[in-house]
DNA sequence: CCTTAACCTAAAGTTAAGTTTAGATATTAA
DNA sequence: TTAATATCTAAACTTAACTTTAGGTTAAGG
């Protein structure tokens, strides 16, 4: 009474992640999806582990990490406990980096909000003239 | 009793913005810095207006806008009040886009924080074994 | 004056992260 | 069983955003 392991085709995985099929092949080629099996005909079958790996790959991508560094991390995970320090340090540095990105993005949003107010007034005036005087304070 | 207009060299501007000199020349070539004057010898002199333009260019870059779209915005500003609607709409769309980026980045940070806790425990244990069981809940 | 650092243009080169193409094989639904 | 759809590999191509190179000219300090 063995459970049949659930697997997914590359097209299904592409759909799940909103990525293109060639992009996923490219990630595989780059070594970002270790232990990805192929059937007798050479067709990729993704198991839950492979999907989990892709989830963390996506997280690291969203954090702005380049593919080669993501690959390094994946290699570390394959090497087991002896690379725990490297991985721990990587995530701590990444946290700082993402916090800085958030701060930068918030400043950008503040500026954009100011511009939205500026152009809101300007469009309702039909001209930049008055809002420019008002907001430049000159 | 005329005030002498303050101007900056390309090197000073590069310093101000943390950009390389060739990058600023590239922006100029791409049309992102209109009304940038050169002296008789062909050397660029940046006035306050040019610096202000670069500030907004940097903001748009940080918002993830590609150079060609930034150029479009700069062109609109040169065309005066008749492009107010385009510019207003651009900033409203940009606001939404940046808000979405912030949300995405926050989710990424949440995942990274989880991983920091995971690897913090794993490194103090000297192995992933226990924290994996604990956190995977299996 | 002289030299050293900063500036110029034009054109070629780089890099990351995919995308596209070509030609072949596999899977699925009717 | 056949047609349409999905998959495969390898290699070439694309794009954005710079950077580098080459060969000069200019500006500033001693």
CSV table of C-alpha atoms (C1' of nucleotides) in Angstrom, one decimal:
chain,number,residue,atom,x,y,z
A,1,UNK,CA,0.0,0.0,0.0
A,2,UNK,CA,2.6,2.6,-1.1
A,3,UNK,CA,1.6,6.2,-1.8
A,4,UNK,CA,2.3,7.3,-5.3
A,5,UNK,CA,4.6,10.4,-5.1
A,6,UNK,CA,2.9,13.4,-6.7
A,7,UNK,CA,5.0,15.0,-9.5
A,8,UNK,CA,4.5,17.9,-11.9
A,9,UNK,CA,5.5,18.6,-15.4
A,10,UNK,CA,7.7,21.6,-16.3
A,11,UNK,CA,4.6,23.3,-17.7
A,12,UNK,CA,2.7,22.9,-14.5
A,13,UNK,CA,5.6,24.2,-12.4
A,14,UNK,CA,6.0,27.2,-14.8
A,15,UNK,CA,2.3,27.9,-14.3
A,16,UNK,CA,2.6,27.6,-10.5
A,17,UNK,CA,5.4,30.1,-10.3
A,18,UNK,CA,4.4,32.5,-13.1
A,19,UNK,CA,7.7,31.7,-14.9
A,20,UNK,CA,8.2,30.6,-18.5
A,21,UNK,CA,9.1,27.0,-19.3
A,22,UNK,CA,12.5,28.0,-20.8
A,23,UNK,CA,13.3,30.0,-17.6
A,24,UNK,CA,12.8,26.9,-15.5
A,25,UNK,CA,15.0,24.9,-17.8
A,26,UNK,CA,17.6,27.7,-17.5
A,27,UNK,CA,17.4,27.5,-13.7
A,28,UNK,CA,17.9,23.7,-13.9
A,29,UNK,CA,20.8,24.1,-16.2
A,30,UNK,CA,22.3,26.6,-13.8
A,31,UNK,CA,22.1,24.1,-11.0
A,32,UNK,CA,19.3,25.8,-9.0
A,33,UNK,CA,17.2,22.7,-8.9
A,34,UNK,CA,19.3,19.8,-7.6
A,35,UNK,CA,17.9,16.3,-7.6
A,36,UNK,CA,15.4,17.0,-10.3
A,37,UNK,CA,14.6,13.7,-12.0
A,38,UNK,CA,13.7,12.9,-15.5
A,39,UNK,CA,11.6,9.9,-16.7
A,40,UNK,CA,12.9,7.2,-19.0
A,41,UNK,CA,12.2,9.4,-22.0
A,42,UNK,CA,14.3,12.3,-20.5
A,43,UNK,CA,11.2,14.4,-19.5
A,44,UNK,CA,11.6,16.4,-16.2
A,45,UNK,CA,9.3,15.3,-13.3
A,46,UNK,CA,9.2,17.8,-10.4
A,47,UNK,CA,8.5,16.5,-6.9
A,48,UNK,CA,7.6,18.4,-3.8
A,49,UNK,CA,11.2,18.9,-2.8
A,50,UNK,CA,12.0,20.4,-6.2
A,51,UNK,CA,9.0,22.8,-5.8
A,52,UNK,CA,10.2,23.8,-2.3
A,53,UNK,CA,13.6,24.5,-3.7
A,54,UNK,CA,12.1,26.7,-6.4
A,55,UNK,CA,10.1,28.6,-3.7
A,56,UNK,CA,13.3,29.5,-1.9
A,57,UNK,CA,15.0,30.3,-5.2
A,58,UNK,CA,12.2,32.7,-5.9
A,59,UNK,CA,12.5,34.3,-2.5
A,60,UNK,CA,16.2,34.9,-3.0
A,61,UNK,CA,15.6,36.3,-6.5
A,62,UNK,CA,13.0,38.7,-5.0
A,63,UNK,CA,15.6,39.8,-2.5
A,64,UNK,CA,17.8,40.8,-5.4
A,65,UNK,CA,20.3,38.0,-5.2
A,66,UNK,CA,22.1,37.1,-8.4
A,67,UNK,CA,21.7,33.6,-9.9
A,68,UNK,CA,25.3,32.7,-9.1
A,69,UNK,CA,24.9,33.5,-5.4
A,70,UNK,CA,21.6,31.5,-5.3
A,71,UNK,CA,23.5,28.6,-6.9
A,72,UNK,CA,26.2,28.9,-4.2
A,73,UNK,CA,23.4,28.7,-1.5
A,74,UNK,CA,21.9,25.6,-3.2
A,75,UNK,CA,25.4,24.0,-3.3
A,76,UNK,CA,25.7,24.7,0.4
A,77,UNK,CA,22.5,23.0,1.2
A,78,UNK,CA,23.7,19.9,-0.6
A,79,UNK,CA,26.8,19.8,1.6
A,80,UNK,CA,24.8,19.4,4.8
A,81,UNK,CA,25.6,20.6,8.3
A,82,UNK,CA,29.1,21.7,7.7
A,83,UNK,CA,27.9,24.8,5.7
A,84,UNK,CA,25.3,25.9,8.3
A,85,UNK,CA,27.4,28.9,9.3
A,86,UNK,CA,27.7,30.1,5.7
A,87,UNK,CA,24.0,29.8,5.2
A,88,UNK,CA,23.1,31.5,8.5
A,89,UNK,CA,25.4,34.4,7.7
A,90,UNK,CA,24.0,34.7,4.2
A,91,UNK,CA,20.5,35.1,5.5
A,92,UNK,CA,21.5,37.6,8.1
A,93,UNK,CA,23.2,39.7,5.5
A,94,UNK,CA,20.3,39.3,3.2
A,95,UNK,CA,17.9,40.5,5.9
A,96,UNK,CA,19.9,43.7,6.3
A,97,UNK,CA,20.0,44.2,2.5
A,98,UNK,CA,16.3,43.7,2.2
A,99,UNK,CA,15.6,46.1,5.1
A,100,UNK,CA,17.7,48.7,3.3
A,101,UNK,CA,15.9,48.1,0.1
A,102,UNK,CA,12.6,48.6,1.9
A,103,UNK,CA,13.8,51.9,3.4
A,104,UNK,CA,15.0,53.1,0.0
A,105,UNK,CA,11.7,52.1,-1.6
A,106,UNK,CA,9.8,53.9,1.1
A,107,UNK,CA,11.7,57.1,0.4
A,108,UNK,CA,11.0,56.6,-3.3
A,109,UNK,CA,7.3,56.2,-2.5
A,110,UNK,CA,7.3,59.4,-0.4
A,111,UNK,CA,8.7,61.3,-3.4
A,112,UNK,CA,6.2,59.8,-5.7
A,113,UNK,CA,3.3,60.6,-3.4
A,114,UNK,CA,4.5,64.2,-3.4
A,115,UNK,CA,4.6,64.2,-7.2
A,116,UNK,CA,1.1,62.7,-7.3
A,117,UNK,CA,-0.2,65.6,-5.2
A,118,UNK,CA,1.7,68.0,-7.3
A,119,UNK,CA,0.3,66.7,-10.6
A,120,UNK,CA,-3.1,66.3,-9.1
A,121,UNK,CA,-3.3,70.0,-8.4
A,122,UNK,CA,-1.6,70.9,-11.7
A,123,UNK,CA,-4.1,68.9,-13.8
A,124,UNK,CA,-7.1,70.3,-11.9
A,125,UNK,CA,-5.6,73.8,-12.5
A,126,UNK,CA,-4.8,73.0,-16.1
A,127,UNK,CA,-1.3,74.3,-15.5
A,128,UNK,CA,1.8,73.7,-13.4
A,129,UNK,CA,2.2,77.5,-12.8
A,130,UNK,CA,0.4,77.8,-9.5
A,131,UNK,CA,1.3,74.5,-7.9
A,132,UNK,CA,4.9,75.1,-8.8
A,133,UNK,CA,4.9,78.5,-7.0
A,134,UNK,CA,3.1,77.0,-4.0
A,135,UNK,CA,5.2,73.9,-3.6
A,136,UNK,CA,8.6,75.3,-4.5
A,137,UNK,CA,7.9,78.0,-1.9
A,138,UNK,CA,9.6,80.7,-4.0
B,1,UNK,CA,24.5,93.2,-8.8
B,2,UNK,CA,23.9,89.9,-10.6
B,3,UNK,CA,24.2,86.6,-8.7
B,4,UNK,CA,26.7,84.3,-10.3
B,5,UNK,CA,24.8,81.0,-11.0
B,6,UNK,CA,26.4,78.1,-9.1
B,7,UNK,CA,27.4,75.2,-11.4
B,8,UNK,CA,29.0,71.8,-10.9
B,9,UNK,CA,31.4,69.7,-12.9
B,10,UNK,CA,30.5,66.2,-13.9
B,11,UNK,CA,32.8,64.8,-11.3
B,12,UNK,CA,31.1,66.8,-8.5
B,13,UNK,CA,27.7,65.6,-9.7
B,14,UNK,CA,28.9,62.0,-9.9
B,15,UNK,CA,30.0,62.4,-6.3
B,16,UNK,CA,26.7,63.9,-5.2
B,17,UNK,CA,24.7,61.1,-6.6
B,18,UNK,CA,27.1,58.2,-6.0
B,19,UNK,CA,27.2,57.5,-9.8
B,20,UNK,CA,30.2,57.1,-12.1
B,21,UNK,CA,31.2,59.9,-14.4
B,22,UNK,CA,30.6,57.7,-17.5
B,23,UNK,CA,27.1,56.9,-16.2
B,24,UNK,CA,26.2,60.5,-16.1
B,25,UNK,CA,27.6,61.1,-19.6
B,26,UNK,CA,25.4,58.1,-20.6
B,27,UNK,CA,22.3,59.6,-19.1
B,28,UNK,CA,23.1,62.9,-20.9
B,29,UNK,CA,23.5,61.0,-24.2
B,30,UNK,CA,20.2,59.3,-23.5
B,31,UNK,CA,18.5,62.6,-23.1
B,32,UNK,CA,17.7,62.4,-19.4
B,33,UNK,CA,19.3,65.8,-18.6
B,34,UNK,CA,17.8,68.4,-20.9
B,35,UNK,CA,19.3,71.9,-21.0
B,36,UNK,CA,22.6,70.8,-19.8
B,37,UNK,CA,25.1,73.4,-21.0
B,38,UNK,CA,28.8,73.1,-21.9
B,39,UNK,CA,31.4,75.8,-21.7
B,40,UNK,CA,33.3,77.1,-24.7
B,41,UNK,CA,35.7,74.2,-24.5
B,42,UNK,CA,32.8,71.6,-24.5
B,43,UNK,CA,33.0,70.8,-20.8
B,44,UNK,CA,29.6,70.1,-19.1
B,45,UNK,CA,28.5,72.6,-16.4
B,46,UNK,CA,25.5,71.4,-14.3
B,47,UNK,CA,23.2,74.0,-12.8
B,48,UNK,CA,20.6,73.5,-10.0
B,49,UNK,CA,17.9,72.7,-12.6
B,50,UNK,CA,20.1,69.9,-14.0
B,51,UNK,CA,20.7,68.6,-10.5
B,52,UNK,CA,17.0,68.6,-9.8
B,53,UNK,CA,16.3,66.7,-12.9
B,54,UNK,CA,18.9,64.1,-11.9
B,55,UNK,CA,17.2,63.8,-8.5
B,56,UNK,CA,13.9,62.9,-10.1
B,57,UNK,CA,15.7,60.6,-12.6
B,58,UNK,CA,17.2,58.8,-9.6
B,59,UNK,CA,13.7,58.5,-8.0
B,60,UNK,CA,12.2,57.0,-11.1
B,61,UNK,CA,15.2,54.6,-11.4
B,62,UNK,CA,14.7,53.5,-7.8
B,63,UNK,CA,11.0,52.9,-8.6
B,64,UNK,CA,12.2,50.4,-11.3
B,65,UNK,CA,11.4,52.5,-14.3
B,66,UNK,CA,13.5,51.8,-17.4
B,67,UNK,CA,15.6,54.5,-18.9
B,68,UNK,CA,13.5,54.8,-22.0
B,69,UNK,CA,10.4,55.5,-19.9
B,70,UNK,CA,12.3,58.1,-17.8
B,71,UNK,CA,13.3,59.7,-21.1
B,72,UNK,CA,9.7,59.8,-22.1
B,73,UNK,CA,8.8,61.6,-18.9
B,74,UNK,CA,11.6,64.1,-19.4
B,75,UNK,CA,10.3,64.8,-22.9
B,76,UNK,CA,6.9,65.4,-21.5
B,77,UNK,CA,8.2,67.9,-19.0
B,78,UNK,CA,9.8,69.8,-21.9
B,79,UNK,CA,6.4,70.0,-23.7
B,80,UNK,CA,4.8,71.9,-20.8
B,81,UNK,CA,1.2,71.9,-19.6
B,82,UNK,CA,-0.3,69.9,-22.5
B,83,UNK,CA,1.3,66.8,-21.1
B,84,UNK,CA,0.1,67.2,-17.5
B,85,UNK,CA,-2.4,64.4,-17.8
B,86,UNK,CA,0.2,61.9,-19.1
B,87,UNK,CA,2.6,62.8,-16.3
B,88,UNK,CA,-0.1,62.7,-13.6
B,89,UNK,CA,-1.2,59.3,-14.8
B,90,UNK,CA,2.4,58.1,-14.9
B,91,UNK,CA,2.9,59.0,-11.2
B,92,UNK,CA,-0.3,57.4,-10.2
B,93,UNK,CA,0.6,54.1,-11.9
B,94,UNK,CA,4.1,54.3,-10.5
B,95,UNK,CA,2.7,54.7,-7.0
B,96,UNK,CA,0.7,51.5,-7.4
B,97,UNK,CA,3.7,49.7,-8.8
B,98,UNK,CA,5.9,50.8,-5.9
B,99,UNK,CA,3.3,49.9,-3.3
B,100,UNK,CA,3.2,46.4,-4.9
B,101,UNK,CA,6.9,46.2,-4.8
B,102,UNK,CA,6.9,47.1,-1.1
B,103,UNK,CA,4.3,44.4,-0.4
B,104,UNK,CA,6.4,41.8,-2.3
B,105,UNK,CA,9.5,42.9,-0.5
B,106,UNK,CA,7.8,42.6,2.9
B,107,UNK,CA,6.7,39.0,2.1
B,108,UNK,CA,10.3,38.3,1.0
B,109,UNK,CA,11.6,39.8,4.3
B,110,UNK,CA,9.1,37.6,6.3
B,111,UNK,CA,10.5,34.5,4.6
B,112,UNK,CA,14.0,35.6,5.2
B,113,UNK,CA,13.3,36.3,8.9
B,114,UNK,CA,11.9,32.8,9.2
B,115,UNK,CA,15.1,31.4,7.6
B,116,UNK,CA,17.2,33.5,10.0
B,117,UNK,CA,15.4,31.9,12.9
B,118,UNK,CA,15.8,28.5,11.4
B,119,UNK,CA,19.5,28.8,10.7
B,120,UNK,CA,20.0,30.5,14.1
B,121,UNK,CA,18.7,27.5,15.8
B,122,UNK,CA,20.4,25.1,13.4
B,123,UNK,CA,23.8,26.7,13.9
B,124,UNK,CA,23.5,26.6,17.7
B,125,UNK,CA,22.4,23.0,17.5
B,126,UNK,CA,25.3,22.3,15.1
B,127,UNK,CA,22.8,20.5,12.9
B,128,UNK,CA,19.6,21.1,10.9
B,129,UNK,CA,18.1,17.9,12.1
B,130,UNK,CA,16.1,19.1,15.1
B,131,UNK,CA,15.0,22.5,13.8
B,132,UNK,CA,13.9,20.8,10.6
B,133,UNK,CA,11.6,18.4,12.5
B,134,UNK,CA,10.3,21.2,14.7
B,135,UNK,CA,9.6,23.7,11.9
B,136,UNK,CA,8.4,21.4,9.2
B,137,UNK,CA,6.0,20.0,11.8
B,138,UNK,CA,6.4,16.5,10.5
C,1,DC,C1',55.8,76.6,-17.6
C,2,DC,C1',54.8,72.2,-16.4
C,3,DT,C1',52.6,68.4,-15.0
C,4,DT,C1',48.9,66.0,-13.2
C,5,DA,C1',44.1,65.3,-12.7
C,6,DA,C1',39.7,66.0,-14.9
C,7,DC,C1',37.4,66.3,-18.9
C,8,DC,C1',35.9,65.1,-24.0
C,9,DT,C1',33.8,61.8,-28.0
C,10,DA,C1',33.0,57.7,-30.3
C,11,DA,C1',32.9,53.1,-30.5
C,12,DA,C1',33.5,48.6,-28.7
C,13,DG,C1',32.9,45.5,-24.9
C,14,DT,C1',30.5,43.5,-20.7
C,15,DT,C1',27.1,41.2,-17.9
C,16,DA,C1',23.0,39.1,-16.2
C,17,DA,C1',19.1,36.9,-17.0
C,18,DG,C1',16.7,35.2,-19.7
C,19,DT,C1',14.5,34.2,-24.9
C,20,DT,C1',14.4,32.3,-29.3
C,21,DT,C1',15.4,29.0,-32.8
C,22,DA,C1',15.9,24.5,-34.9
C,23,DG,C1',15.2,20.0,-35.2
C,24,DA,C1',13.8,16.1,-32.8
C,25,DT,C1',11.0,13.2,-29.5
C,26,DA,C1',7.0,12.4,-26.3
C,27,DT,C1',2.4,12.6,-24.4
C,28,DT,C1',-2.5,13.3,-24.6
C,29,DA,C1',-7.2,13.6,-26.3
C,30,DA,C1',-10.4,12.3,-29.8
D,1,DT,C1',-4.2,5.9,-34.8
D,2,DT,C1',-3.6,10.3,-35.6
D,3,DA,C1',-3.4,15.0,-34.8
D,4,DA,C1',-2.3,18.5,-31.6
D,5,DT,C1',0.3,19.8,-27.7
D,6,DA,C1',4.2,19.4,-24.7
D,7,DT,C1',8.7,18.3,-24.1
D,8,DC,C1',13.8,17.8,-25.1
D,9,DT,C1',18.9,19.7,-26.2
D,10,DA,C1',22.2,22.9,-27.9
D,11,DA,C1',23.3,27.0,-29.5
D,12,DA,C1',22.5,31.5,-31.0
D,13,DC,C1',20.3,35.8,-29.9
D,14,DT,C1',18.4,39.7,-27.1
D,15,DT,C1',18.1,43.6,-24.0
D,16,DA,C1',19.2,47.0,-20.5
D,17,DA,C1',22.3,49.5,-18.4
D,18,DC,C1',26.2,50.5,-18.1
D,19,DT,C1',31.8,50.2,-18.5
D,20,DT,C1',36.0,50.3,-20.9
D,21,DT,C1',39.1,51.8,-24.3
D,22,DA,C1',41.5,54.9,-27.3
D,23,DG,C1',43.1,59.0,-28.5
D,24,DG,C1',42.8,63.3,-27.5
D,25,DT,C1',41.9,68.4,-25.0
D,26,DT,C1',41.4,71.3,-20.7
D,27,DA,C1',41.9,73.0,-16.1
D,28,DA,C1',44.2,73.7,-11.7
D,29,DG,C1',48.1,73.8,-8.5
D,30,DG,C1',53.1,74.6,-7.7
